[in-house]
Structures are given as structure tokens and as C-alpha cells.
Short mmCIF file of C-alpha atoms in Angstrom, two decimals:
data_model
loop_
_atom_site.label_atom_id
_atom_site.label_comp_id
_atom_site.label_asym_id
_atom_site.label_seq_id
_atom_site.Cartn_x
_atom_site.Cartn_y
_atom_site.Cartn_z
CA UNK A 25 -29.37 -15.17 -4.12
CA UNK A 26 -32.74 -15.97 -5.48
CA UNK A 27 -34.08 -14.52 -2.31
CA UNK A 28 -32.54 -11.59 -3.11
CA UNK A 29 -33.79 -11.26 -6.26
CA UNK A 30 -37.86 -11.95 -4.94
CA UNK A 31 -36.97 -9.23 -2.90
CA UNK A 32 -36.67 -6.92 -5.45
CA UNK A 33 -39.26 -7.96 -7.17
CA UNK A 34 -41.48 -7.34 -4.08
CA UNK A 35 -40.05 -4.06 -2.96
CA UNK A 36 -39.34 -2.78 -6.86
CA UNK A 37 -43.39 -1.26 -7.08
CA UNK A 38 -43.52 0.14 -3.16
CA UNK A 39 -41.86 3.23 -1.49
CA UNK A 40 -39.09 1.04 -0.63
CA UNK A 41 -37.47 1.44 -4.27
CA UNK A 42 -33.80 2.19 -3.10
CA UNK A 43 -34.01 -0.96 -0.94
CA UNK A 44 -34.92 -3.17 -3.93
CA UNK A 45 -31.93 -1.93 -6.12
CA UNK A 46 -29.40 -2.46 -3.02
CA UNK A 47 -30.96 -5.96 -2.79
CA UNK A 48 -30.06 -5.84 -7.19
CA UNK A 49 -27.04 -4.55 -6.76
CA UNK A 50 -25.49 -7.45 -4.03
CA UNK A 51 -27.31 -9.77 -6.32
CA UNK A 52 -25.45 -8.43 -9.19
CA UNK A 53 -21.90 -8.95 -7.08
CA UNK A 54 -22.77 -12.10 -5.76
CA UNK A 55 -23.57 -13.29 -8.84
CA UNK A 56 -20.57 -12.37 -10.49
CA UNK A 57 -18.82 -13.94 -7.48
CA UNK A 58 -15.52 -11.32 -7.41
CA UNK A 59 -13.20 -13.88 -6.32
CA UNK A 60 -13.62 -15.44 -9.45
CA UNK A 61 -13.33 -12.34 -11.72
CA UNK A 62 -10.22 -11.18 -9.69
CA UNK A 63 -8.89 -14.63 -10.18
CA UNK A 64 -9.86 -14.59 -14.13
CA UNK A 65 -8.08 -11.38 -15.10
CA UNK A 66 -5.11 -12.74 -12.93
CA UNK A 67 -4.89 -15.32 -14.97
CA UNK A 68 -5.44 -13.58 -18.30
CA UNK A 69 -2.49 -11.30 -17.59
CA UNK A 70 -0.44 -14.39 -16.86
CA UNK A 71 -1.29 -15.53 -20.15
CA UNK A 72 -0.72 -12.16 -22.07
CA UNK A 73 2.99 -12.23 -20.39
CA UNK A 74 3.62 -16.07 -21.32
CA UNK A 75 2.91 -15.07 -24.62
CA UNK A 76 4.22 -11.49 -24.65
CA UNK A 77 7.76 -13.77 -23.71
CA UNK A 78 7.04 -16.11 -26.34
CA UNK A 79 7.10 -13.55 -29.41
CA UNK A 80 10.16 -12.08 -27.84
CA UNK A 81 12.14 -16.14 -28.17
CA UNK A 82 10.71 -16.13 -31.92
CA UNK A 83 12.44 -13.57 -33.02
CA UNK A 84 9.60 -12.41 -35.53
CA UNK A 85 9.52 -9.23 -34.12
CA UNK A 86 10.54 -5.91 -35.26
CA UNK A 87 13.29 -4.00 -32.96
CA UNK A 88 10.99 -1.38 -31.98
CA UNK A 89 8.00 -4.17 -31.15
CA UNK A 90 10.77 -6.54 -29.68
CA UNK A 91 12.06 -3.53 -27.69
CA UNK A 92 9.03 -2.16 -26.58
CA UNK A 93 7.34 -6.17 -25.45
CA UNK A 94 11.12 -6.31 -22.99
CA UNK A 95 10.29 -3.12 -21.76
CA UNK A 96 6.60 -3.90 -20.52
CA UNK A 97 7.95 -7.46 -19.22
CA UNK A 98 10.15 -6.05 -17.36
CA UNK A 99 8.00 -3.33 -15.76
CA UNK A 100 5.38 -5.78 -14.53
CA UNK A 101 8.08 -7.84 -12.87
CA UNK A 102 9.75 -4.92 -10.82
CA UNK A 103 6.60 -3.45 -10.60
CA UNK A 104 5.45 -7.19 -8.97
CA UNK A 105 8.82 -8.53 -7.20
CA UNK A 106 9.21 -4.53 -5.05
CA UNK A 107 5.84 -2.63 -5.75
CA UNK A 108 7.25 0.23 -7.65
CA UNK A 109 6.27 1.71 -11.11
CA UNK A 110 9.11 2.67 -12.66
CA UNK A 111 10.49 3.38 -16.47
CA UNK A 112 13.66 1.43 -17.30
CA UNK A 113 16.13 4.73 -16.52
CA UNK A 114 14.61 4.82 -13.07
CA UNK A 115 14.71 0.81 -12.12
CA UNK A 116 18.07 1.20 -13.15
CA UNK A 117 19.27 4.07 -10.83
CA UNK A 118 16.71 2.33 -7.97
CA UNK A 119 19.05 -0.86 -8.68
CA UNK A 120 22.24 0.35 -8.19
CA UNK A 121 21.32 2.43 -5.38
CA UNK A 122 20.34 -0.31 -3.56
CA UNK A 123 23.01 -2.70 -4.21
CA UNK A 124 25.43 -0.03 -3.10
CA UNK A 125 23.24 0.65 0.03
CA UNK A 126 21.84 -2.49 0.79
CA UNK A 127 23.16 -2.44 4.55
CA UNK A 128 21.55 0.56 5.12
CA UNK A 129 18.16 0.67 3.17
CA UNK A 130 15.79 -2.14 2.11
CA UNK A 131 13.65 -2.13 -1.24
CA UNK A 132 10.68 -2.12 1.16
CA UNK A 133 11.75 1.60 2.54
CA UNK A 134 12.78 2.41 -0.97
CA UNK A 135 8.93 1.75 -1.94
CA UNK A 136 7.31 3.41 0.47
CA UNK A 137 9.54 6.37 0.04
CA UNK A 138 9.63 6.40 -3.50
CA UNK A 139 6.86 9.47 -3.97
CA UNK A 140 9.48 11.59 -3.08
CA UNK A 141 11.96 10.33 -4.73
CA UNK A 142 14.07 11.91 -8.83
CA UNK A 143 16.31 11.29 -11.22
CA UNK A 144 19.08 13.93 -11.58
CA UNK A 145 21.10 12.36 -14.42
CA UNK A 146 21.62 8.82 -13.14
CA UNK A 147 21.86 10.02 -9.63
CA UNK A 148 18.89 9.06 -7.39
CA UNK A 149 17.52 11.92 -5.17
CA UNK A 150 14.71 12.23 -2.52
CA UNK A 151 13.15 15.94 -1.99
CA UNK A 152 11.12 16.87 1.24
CA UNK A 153 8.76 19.83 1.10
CA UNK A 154 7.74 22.06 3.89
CA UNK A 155 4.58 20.24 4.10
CA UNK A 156 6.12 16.94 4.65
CA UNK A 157 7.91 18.27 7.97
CA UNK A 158 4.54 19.89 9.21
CA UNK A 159 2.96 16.68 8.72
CA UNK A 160 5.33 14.90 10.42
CA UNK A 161 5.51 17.01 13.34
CA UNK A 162 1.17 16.83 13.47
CA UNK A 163 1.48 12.84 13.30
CA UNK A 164 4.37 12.37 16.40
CA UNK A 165 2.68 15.13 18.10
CA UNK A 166 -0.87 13.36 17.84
CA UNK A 167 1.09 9.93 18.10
CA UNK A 168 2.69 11.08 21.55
CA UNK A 169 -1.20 12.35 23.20
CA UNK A 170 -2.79 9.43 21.80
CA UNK A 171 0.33 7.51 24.08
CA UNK A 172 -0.02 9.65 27.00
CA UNK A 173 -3.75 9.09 26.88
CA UNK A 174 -3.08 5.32 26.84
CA UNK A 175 -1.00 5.46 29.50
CA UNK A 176 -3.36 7.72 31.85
CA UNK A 177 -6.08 4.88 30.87
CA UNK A 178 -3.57 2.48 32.30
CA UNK A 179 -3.41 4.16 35.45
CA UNK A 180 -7.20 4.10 35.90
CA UNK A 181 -7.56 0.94 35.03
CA UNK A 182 -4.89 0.10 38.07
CA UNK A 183 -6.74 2.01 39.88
CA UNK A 184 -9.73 -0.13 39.25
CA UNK A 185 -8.26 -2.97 40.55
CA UNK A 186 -7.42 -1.65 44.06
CA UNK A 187 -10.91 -0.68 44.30
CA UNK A 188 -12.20 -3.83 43.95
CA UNK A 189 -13.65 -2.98 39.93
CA UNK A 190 -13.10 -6.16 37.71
CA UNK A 191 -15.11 -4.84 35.14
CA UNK A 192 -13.73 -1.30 35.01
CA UNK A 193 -10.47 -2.84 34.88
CA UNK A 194 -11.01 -5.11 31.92
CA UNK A 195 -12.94 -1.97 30.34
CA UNK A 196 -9.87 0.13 30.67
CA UNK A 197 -7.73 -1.77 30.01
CA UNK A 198 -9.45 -2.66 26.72
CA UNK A 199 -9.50 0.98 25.70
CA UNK A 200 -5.81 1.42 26.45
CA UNK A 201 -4.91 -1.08 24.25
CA UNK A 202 -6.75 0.38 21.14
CA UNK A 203 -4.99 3.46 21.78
CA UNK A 204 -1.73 2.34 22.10
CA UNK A 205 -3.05 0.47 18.51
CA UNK A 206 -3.87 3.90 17.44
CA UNK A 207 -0.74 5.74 18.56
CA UNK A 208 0.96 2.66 16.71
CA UNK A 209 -1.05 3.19 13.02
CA UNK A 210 -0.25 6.87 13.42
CA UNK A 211 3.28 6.20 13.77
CA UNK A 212 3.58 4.33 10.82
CA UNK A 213 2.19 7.54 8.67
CA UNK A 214 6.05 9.00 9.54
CA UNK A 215 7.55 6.19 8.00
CA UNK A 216 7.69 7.69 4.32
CA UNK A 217 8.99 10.51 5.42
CA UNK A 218 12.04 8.81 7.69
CA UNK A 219 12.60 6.66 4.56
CA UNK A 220 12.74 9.62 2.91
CA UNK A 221 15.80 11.33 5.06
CA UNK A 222 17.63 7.85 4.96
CA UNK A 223 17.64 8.11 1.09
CA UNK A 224 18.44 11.64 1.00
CA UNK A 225 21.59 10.74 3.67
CA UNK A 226 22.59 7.98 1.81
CA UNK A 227 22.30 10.40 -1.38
CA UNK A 228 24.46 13.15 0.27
CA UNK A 229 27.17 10.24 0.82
CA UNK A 230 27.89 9.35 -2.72
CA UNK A 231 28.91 13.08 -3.70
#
């Protein structure tokens, strides 16, 4: 880090100005060492909880302070145990939903679908625009040339191989495995919406 920082010093009076506050600014991070911060306000939101949960036992509190410390507790921990930020109304509907559906929906697709997803009353409901189906059909469309591509990849790289081309082959075969990769990440941009349709089945059951 020192280096760093003679670098700036020795680039801060040339025409190489913008390099000498890049070389500040990694100085700067390094020095702050981000691990450690990250660490540091993990722990300092620990602490605010612990004692957050200790004026709650004393029983000092007003109602309206007691009831409003319960409430944030008990965001953070839904919000930490199934990644969802949700007021108390809404964890409550998610809950039951879930216990009622649990053989058919995890809190995991309840997450990632949970953009599209409302309160009617105590009812939960999931809503799909018309852009969500013409994204859907761009992804699997793109997801299925990506695959084909892969696949005609394959075939070269085979091809390769009868001709004798080691290197080709391993080449190929390379680049047909990134694509299938590819066609694999793409996929995965569906899954919100087919979480989505499960909840708004499983919705259309309970009436």
C-alpha cells in the first residue's frame, strides 16, 4: 500500500493525474480493508438487535415503542431466515400460504416470485403482466438457439476428431460447454415467472 501511495505522489504533478487518484482511490479501499467494515456493521446490527430484544424483556417500554421494537425484530428475522421484505400483514398471509402449500411450493420459489406477488384481504395473489409473458417467450426462445448452437458446436467438434484435429476438438468442445452454461443462466431468468404461475395455481385452488 505504501507503494501505492509513492505512486501518487509521483504521478499527482504529471499528465498522468487520473492514474494517480485510481492508485488513491485502491489505497483508500485497501486501507479500509472492506472485509473488516462489512464484518463491523455486521456486528453492530447484531448488537442493536441483542439490545433491541433486551428492552422488549424489561418491560420499560411504552406499547407503541414495545410494539413497534417486535415489529422491526421480527422483520429482520424473516427478512434473514427467507430473503423477503415484508410488513407483518404480508409475512402473515406468506406463512399460511406456505404451510398450506408446502408440498407444492418452497419459500425459496415464494422469494424469487414474490415481485409479483398482493394482498387481497388476507388472500395471497400473484399478477402477471403482458410484459412478463413476452419476456418469457424472448428468454426460452434465446435459451433454445443458444442450445441448438451448442449442440451444432458439438457436432463440429466430433467432426474434429475423425479428422484427426485434437486441438479443434478440445476448442469446440470448450465453446460448447459455455453455451450450454449460457443457455443454462438464461433459463434460470424464467424461473420468477414459473414461480409465479405455481402461486397463482395454487391461489386459484383455495377459492
Amino acid at each position: 500500500m505504501e507503494k501505492l501511495a509513492e505512486y501518487f505522489v509521483s504521478n499527482a504533478t504529471t499528465d498522468n493525474m487520473w492514474i494517480a487518484f485510481l492508485a488513491l482511490a485502491i489505497y483508500y479501499v485497501l486501507k479500509k480493508e472492506p472485509f473488516k467494515v462489512f464484518e463491523s456493521f455486521s456486528q453492530r446490527r447484531e448488537k442493536e438487535h441483542v439490545l433491541a430484544k433486551e428492552l422488549i424483556d424489561s418491560g420499560k417500554l411504552t406499547k407503541e415503542a414495545n410494539d413497534f421494537l417486535r415489529e422491526h425484530l421480527e422483520h429482520y428475522a424473516f427478512k434473514r431466515y427467507y430473503g423477503i421484505s415484508a410488513d407483518s400483514e404480508m409475512r402473515n398471509a406468506l406463512i399460511k400460504f406456505q404451510r398450506k402449500h408446502q408440498r407444492d411450493i418452497t419459500w425459496s420459489q415464494i422469494k424469487r416470485a414474490y415481485p409479483n406477488i398482493r394482498l387481497i384481504g388476507t388472500k395471497v395473489v400473484a399478477t402477471l403482466g403482458l410484459f412478463d409473458h413476452v419476456a418469457r417467450w424472448l428468454v426460452s426462445i434465446l435459451c433454445w438457439l443458444v442450445g441448438a448452437y451448442a449442440l451444432f458446436v458439438i457436432s463440429l467438434a466430433t467432426y474434429g476428431v475423425f479428422n484427426g484435429s485434437t486441438i479443434q476438438f478440445i476448442g469446440l468442445t470448450v465453446a460448447a460447454f459455455l453455451l450450454l452454461l449460457a443457455a443454462v443462466l438464461f433459463s434460470s431468468m424464467n424461473w420468477q415467472y414459473h414461480n409465479t404461475r405455481t402461486i397463482m395455481r395454487l391461489s386459484k385452488r383455495e377459492k
